[in-house]
Structures are given as structure tokens and as C-alpha cells.
Amino acid sequence: MTNHVVILVLGDIGRSPRMQYHALSLLKNFPSMQITLVGYEGEVLIRPLVDFEDRARLNVIRISLTSQYLSGLMEFLRKISILHAFCKGLHLLFLLIYHLWVLPSYSLIIIQNPPFLPALIATYLVGQIQNTFGRKRHKIMIDWHNLGFKMYENSLGSRHFLVRVSKFLEVNLSSIADYHICVSHALKDWLHNNCALTATTLYDRPAAIFKFYGLDEVHSLLSKLGFTDELFNNYSNVEYSNTGNDE
């Protein structure tokens, strides 16, 4: 196993527990490993990462997409969805190339999908440039949570230009990655049938910080939230009448 792994989320890292659990698992199981989490600004990390005893091995890079020079242009382009998506993607591509280039050498990068664009392209380009300068190219792994083009399809429809382009890129560029993991067997089969990819299913499981509460603990919690016995009794005594027309 490599000594430095990068975990990349094109979203708020704090809202991606699965990727945080990847980081936590690697930190716990490989005592000499360095982990770098890269993602957008936002929520705090899960408590086990915040309180991790060897915190020096965890590096967190928060990317800000706001820019006083580009905000006006992006607001104008928002009215033209295709141009807005292209310019936003191009801006993010250069940001990612910069952040990935200045990091210490790493041998594996794990990218969350959706979305993996333009992260996959940035990662691939940085790897090729590093290889040109004599640095060993890192391996790429995609963690498939879902299909990226489906995010556009739900709001724009399956025949929209952006949906078609997104699906084409997702199907044809995903083979750039060296490894693939996914959240279900159904998604694994889709990747095999549509992208000719061999993925490993890694189910989401509750972390050790979660536990089952006993009856006394549940009763105590509900009482603190105001769900008293009297309130439940009032609800159970409500009579419901049939307002329909009986035949």
C-alpha cells in the first residue's frame, strides 16, 4: 500500500461520509500512511477524523469556487446553461490541476462520482505531466456512488444536449481510471454492460461510532425532545372519521 493517498470530492467534504470513512479506514489500518482530503468548503468533518490522535497524517484542502474576478462573468453566463457549465468546468479544471500538482508525491487518488468530471481529466493530465518529469504516475480509483449524467437527466430530460454529452464522457472516459468500486451490484452490472468496466462492490455500512439504543435510552431521548407519554396518549386517542361517501 502507498504512503500517500489523495481522496478527491467535487463537493462539500463534510457532506460525503463515505469518502471520509475511506480516509478514516486507511489512517487506522496503515499507520505510516498520509491522507489528503480535497473538496469544497463547507461542513466540518466527522468527529472520528477531527479527533484522530495522529492528526498530522491527515491533510485537508478546501477549494473555494468563489472569485471576485469571475463572479460577475459566471452570474451572466448562468442565463446560458451550456456556456455556464463549460466555463465553470474549465475554471474548476485549472483549480484542480494546480492543487494536485503542488501536493507531495502520491501513488493513488480516489475520486468520488458523481461527479468525476473534470476531476478525472485533471488527475490524468497531472499524472502525465509528472511522468514526463520523471515522477511515477499515480493510480486512479473511481468510487461510483451513482451515475453523473443522471443528475442532469432528472431536471433536463434524457434528450437534453448536456445529458447526452455528460453520458458520452462518463461512459468513454471512465476507462482512464485503473480501479473502480461502487455501492451496489446493480451499479456494478451497469458499469460492466455499458462501460466494459470491472468494479468491486463496496457496500455502505454504518461506522463503529453508530450503535443501537436500548429501550431506556430511546425513552430518555424522546423525553428530552418533548415526546412525553401524555403526548403519545393524546395521539392514540384521536378518532378519525370517514369523510368519503359510503355506498
C-alpha positions as a Python dict, from the first residue, in 0.01 Angstrom:
ca = {
    (1, 'M'): (0, 0, 0),
    (2, 'T'): (119, 350, -86),
    (3, 'N'): (234, 602, 174),
    (4, 'H'): (25, 893, 42),
    (5, 'V'): (-333, 867, -83),
    (6, 'V'): (-544, 1157, -210),
    (7, 'I'): (-923, 1145, -175),
    (8, 'L'): (-1098, 1393, -406),
    (9, 'V'): (-1460, 1507, -371),
    (10, 'L'): (-1612, 1762, -607),
    (11, 'G'): (-1848, 1873, -335),
    (12, 'D'): (-1854, 1956, 34),
    (13, 'I'): (-1623, 1704, 202),
    (14, 'G'): (-1823, 1727, 523),
    (15, 'R'): (-2132, 1604, 339),
    (16, 'S'): (-1957, 1297, 197),
    (17, 'P'): (-1938, 1047, 486),
    (18, 'R'): (-1841, 755, 261),
    (19, 'M'): (-1523, 929, 142),
    (20, 'Q'): (-1442, 1037, 496),
    (21, 'Y'): (-1477, 677, 612),
    (22, 'H'): (-1232, 575, 338),
    (23, 'A'): (-985, 823, 487),
    (24, 'L'): (-1050, 703, 842),
    (25, 'S'): (-1010, 336, 746),
    (26, 'L'): (-680, 398, 568),
    (27, 'L'): (-545, 603, 858),
    (28, 'K'): (-634, 332, 1109),
    (29, 'N'): (-514, 33, 908),
    (30, 'F'): (-192, 181, 767),
    (31, 'P'): (-6, 366, 1047),
    (32, 'S'): (255, 521, 816),
    (33, 'M'): (10, 644, 552),
    (34, 'Q'): (-54, 1011, 477),
    (35, 'I'): (-405, 1106, 363),
    (36, 'T'): (-504, 1423, 180),
    (37, 'L'): (-874, 1509, 154),
    (38, 'V'): (-955, 1756, -125),
    (39, 'G'): (-1300, 1910, -168),
    (40, 'Y'): (-1515, 2220, -138),
    (41, 'E'): (-1557, 2440, 164),
    (42, 'G'): (-1849, 2360, 393),
    (43, 'E'): (-1939, 2133, 683),
    (44, 'V'): (-1691, 2006, 940),
    (45, 'L'): (-1551, 1655, 912),
    (46, 'I'): (-1693, 1361, 1105),
    (47, 'R'): (-1589, 1351, 1470),
    (48, 'P'): (-1352, 1048, 1440),
    (49, 'L'): (-1145, 1238, 1183),
    (50, 'V'): (-1148, 1563, 1378),
    (51, 'D'): (-1036, 1381, 1694),
    (52, 'F'): (-796, 1139, 1523),
    (53, 'E'): (-494, 1103, 1752),
    (54, 'D'): (-234, 1120, 1474),
    (55, 'R'): (-391, 1422, 1304),
    (56, 'A'): (-61, 1517, 1139),
    (57, 'R'): (-115, 1236, 889),
    (58, 'L'): (-438, 1394, 766),
    (59, 'N'): (-421, 1695, 536),
    (60, 'V'): (-745, 1871, 434),
    (61, 'I'): (-759, 2107, 136),
    (62, 'R'): (-1077, 2310, 94),
    (63, 'I'): (-1131, 2455, -252),
    (64, 'S'): (-1319, 2781, -289),
    (65, 'L'): (-1504, 2835, -616),
    (66, 'T'): (-1580, 3200, -547),
    (67, 'S'): (-1366, 3460, -720),
    (68, 'Q'): (-1418, 3835, -731),
    (69, 'Y'): (-1284, 3837, -1087),
    (70, 'L'): (-1508, 3559, -1217),
    (71, 'S'): (-1825, 3600, -1012),
    (72, 'G'): (-1973, 3864, -1244),
    (73, 'L'): (-1897, 3662, -1556),
    (74, 'M'): (-2035, 3340, -1408),
    (75, 'E'): (-2353, 3517, -1296),
    (76, 'F'): (-2405, 3643, -1652),
    (77, 'L'): (-2335, 3302, -1804),
    (78, 'R'): (-2579, 3136, -1564),
    (79, 'K'): (-2851, 3253, -1802),
    (80, 'I'): (-2692, 3038, -2074),
    (81, 'S'): (-2674, 2693, -1918),
    (82, 'I'): (-2435, 2533, -2168),
    (83, 'L'): (-2180, 2817, -2156),
    (84, 'H'): (-2212, 2838, -1779),
    (85, 'A'): (-2145, 2466, -1737),
    (86, 'F'): (-1847, 2481, -1974),
    (87, 'C'): (-1686, 2786, -1810),
    (88, 'K'): (-1745, 2653, -1459),
    (89, 'G'): (-1592, 2320, -1558),
    (90, 'L'): (-1290, 2490, -1717),
    (91, 'H'): (-1235, 2707, -1410),
    (92, 'L'): (-1256, 2402, -1183),
    (93, 'L'): (-1023, 2204, -1411),
    (94, 'F'): (-740, 2457, -1370),
    (95, 'L'): (-801, 2484, -995),
    (96, 'L'): (-772, 2107, -957),
    (97, 'I'): (-460, 2084, -1173),
    (98, 'Y'): (-293, 2345, -953),
    (99, 'H'): (-387, 2180, -622),
    (100, 'L'): (-293, 1830, -738),
    (101, 'W'): (36, 1949, -887),
    (102, 'V'): (164, 2116, -569),
    (103, 'L'): (85, 1817, -345),
    (104, 'P'): (369, 1592, -229),
    (105, 'S'): (403, 1275, -440),
    (106, 'Y'): (112, 1035, -409),
    (107, 'S'): (57, 694, -562),
    (108, 'L'): (-323, 668, -550),
    (109, 'I'): (-609, 912, -587),
    (110, 'I'): (-970, 814, -512),
    (111, 'I'): (-1233, 1022, -693),
    (112, 'Q'): (-1597, 1033, -592),
    (113, 'N'): (-1853, 1002, -869),
    (114, 'P'): (-2079, 1183, -925),
    (115, 'P'): (-1928, 1392, -1044),
    (116, 'F'): (-1588, 1276, -1170),
    (117, 'L'): (-1563, 1546, -1437),
    (118, 'P'): (-1345, 1746, -1457),
    (119, 'A'): (-1161, 1574, -1168),
    (120, 'L'): (-1071, 1268, -1376),
    (121, 'I'): (-930, 1483, -1658),
    (122, 'A'): (-729, 1697, -1413),
    (123, 'T'): (-594, 1389, -1239),
    (124, 'Y'): (-498, 1226, -1569),
    (125, 'L'): (-323, 1539, -1701),
    (126, 'V'): (-126, 1589, -1380),
    (127, 'G'): (-18, 1225, -1392),
    (128, 'Q'): (101, 1256, -1750),
    (129, 'I'): (296, 1574, -1673),
    (130, 'Q'): (454, 1417, -1366),
    (131, 'N'): (552, 1115, -1572),
    (132, 'T'): (718, 1345, -1825),
    (133, 'F'): (931, 1496, -1547),
    (134, 'G'): (1038, 1156, -1421),
    (135, 'R'): (786, 1115, -1140),
    (136, 'K'): (596, 787, -1129),
    (137, 'R'): (236, 825, -1243),
    (138, 'H'): (-22, 774, -970),
    (139, 'K'): (-303, 521, -996),
    (140, 'I'): (-663, 640, -1020),
    (141, 'M'): (-966, 486, -850),
    (142, 'I'): (-1327, 594, -905),
    (143, 'D'): (-1578, 538, -627),
    (144, 'W'): (-1914, 516, -805),
    (145, 'H'): (-2194, 637, -580),
    (146, 'N'): (-2425, 691, -877),
    (147, 'L'): (-2415, 797, -1242),
    (148, 'G'): (-2320, 1160, -1306),
    (149, 'F'): (-2540, 1215, -1612),
    (150, 'K'): (-2845, 1114, -1408),
    (151, 'M'): (-2814, 1439, -1209),
    (152, 'Y'): (-2879, 1636, -1528),
    (153, 'E'): (-3132, 1386, -1666),
    (154, 'N'): (-3364, 1426, -1368),
    (155, 'S'): (-3400, 1801, -1426),
    (156, 'L'): (-3336, 1841, -1802),
    (157, 'G'): (-3467, 1519, -1951),
    (158, 'S'): (-3281, 1234, -2119),
    (159, 'R'): (-3265, 1402, -2462),
    (160, 'H'): (-3107, 1729, -2349),
    (161, 'F'): (-2769, 1816, -2503),
    (162, 'L'): (-2594, 1841, -2166),
    (163, 'V'): (-2727, 1500, -2061),
    (164, 'R'): (-2609, 1335, -2381),
    (165, 'V'): (-2263, 1492, -2360),
    (166, 'S'): (-2230, 1406, -1992),
    (167, 'K'): (-2327, 1043, -2053),
    (168, 'F'): (-2091, 1014, -2351),
    (169, 'L'): (-1798, 1149, -2148),
    (170, 'E'): (-1880, 936, -1844),
    (171, 'V'): (-1904, 615, -2045),
    (172, 'N'): (-1597, 677, -2261),
    (173, 'L'): (-1356, 846, -2017),
    (174, 'S'): (-1413, 624, -1714),
    (175, 'S'): (-1170, 366, -1853),
    (176, 'I'): (-887, 611, -1780),
    (177, 'A'): (-912, 503, -1415),
    (178, 'D'): (-717, 198, -1301),
    (179, 'Y'): (-962, 76, -1036),
    (180, 'H'): (-1336, 102, -976),
    (181, 'I'): (-1550, 47, -668),
    (182, 'C'): (-1926, 102, -642),
    (183, 'V'): (-2209, 92, -390),
    (184, 'S'): (-2428, -186, -533),
    (185, 'H'): (-2430, -492, -757),
    (186, 'A'): (-2683, -321, -984),
    (187, 'L'): (-2440, -36, -1047),
    (188, 'K'): (-2157, -287, -1093),
    (189, 'D'): (-2359, -464, -1365),
    (190, 'W'): (-2442, -132, -1537),
    (191, 'L'): (-2074, -36, -1549),
    (192, 'H'): (-1985, -375, -1691),
    (193, 'N'): (-2258, -371, -1956),
    (194, 'N'): (-2227, -7, -2063),
    (195, 'C'): (-1864, 86, -1994),
    (196, 'A'): (-1688, -253, -2004),
    (197, 'L'): (-1555, -183, -1654),
    (198, 'T'): (-1481, -433, -1380),
    (199, 'A'): (-1587, -282, -1049),
    (200, 'T'): (-1583, -416, -695),
    (201, 'T'): (-1896, -366, -485),
    (202, 'L'): (-1824, -198, -154),
    (203, 'Y'): (-2146, -153, 39),
    (204, 'D'): (-2209, 142, 268),
    (205, 'R'): (-2207, 20, 626),
    (206, 'P'): (-2263, 214, 949),
    (207, 'A'): (-1937, 312, 1116),
    (208, 'A'): (-1840, 192, 1462),
    (209, 'I'): (-1946, 530, 1605),
    (210, 'F'): (-2310, 429, 1545),
    (211, 'K'): (-2482, 194, 1787),
    (212, 'F'): (-2825, 59, 1877),
    (213, 'Y'): (-3004, 231, 2163),
    (214, 'G'): (-3180, 30, 2431),
    (215, 'L'): (-3539, 99, 2532),
    (216, 'D'): (-3438, 315, 2829),
    (217, 'E'): (-3205, 526, 2612),
    (218, 'V'): (-3473, 571, 2345),
    (219, 'H'): (-3728, 676, 2609),
    (220, 'S'): (-3478, 925, 2759),
    (221, 'L'): (-3403, 1077, 2418),
    (222, 'L'): (-3769, 1111, 2320),
    (223, 'S'): (-3846, 1272, 2657),
    (224, 'K'): (-3574, 1533, 2600),
    (225, 'L'): (-3729, 1608, 2261),
    (226, 'G'): (-4070, 1662, 2419),
    (227, 'F'): (-4229, 1333, 2316),
    (228, 'T'): (-4392, 1257, 2652),
    (229, 'D'): (-4624, 974, 2742),
    (230, 'E'): (-4910, 1224, 2762),
    (231, 'L'): (-4841, 1341, 2405),
    (232, 'F'): (-4842, 985, 2271),
    (233, 'N'): (-5164, 907, 2460),
    (234, 'N'): (-5331, 1213, 2306),
    (235, 'Y'): (-5236, 1095, 1957),
    (236, 'S'): (-5354, 740, 2025),
    (237, 'N'): (-5697, 866, 2141),
    (238, 'V'): (-5767, 1070, 1827),
    (239, 'E'): (-6071, 941, 1641),
    (240, 'Y'): (-6065, 954, 1262),
    (241, 'S'): (-6392, 979, 1075),
    (242, 'N'): (-6456, 864, 720),
    (243, 'T'): (-6529, 1172, 513),
    (244, 'G'): (-6586, 978, 194),
    (245, 'N'): (-6923, 888, 52),
    (246, 'D'): (-7027, 545, 179),
    (247, 'E'): (-7220, 339, -65),
}
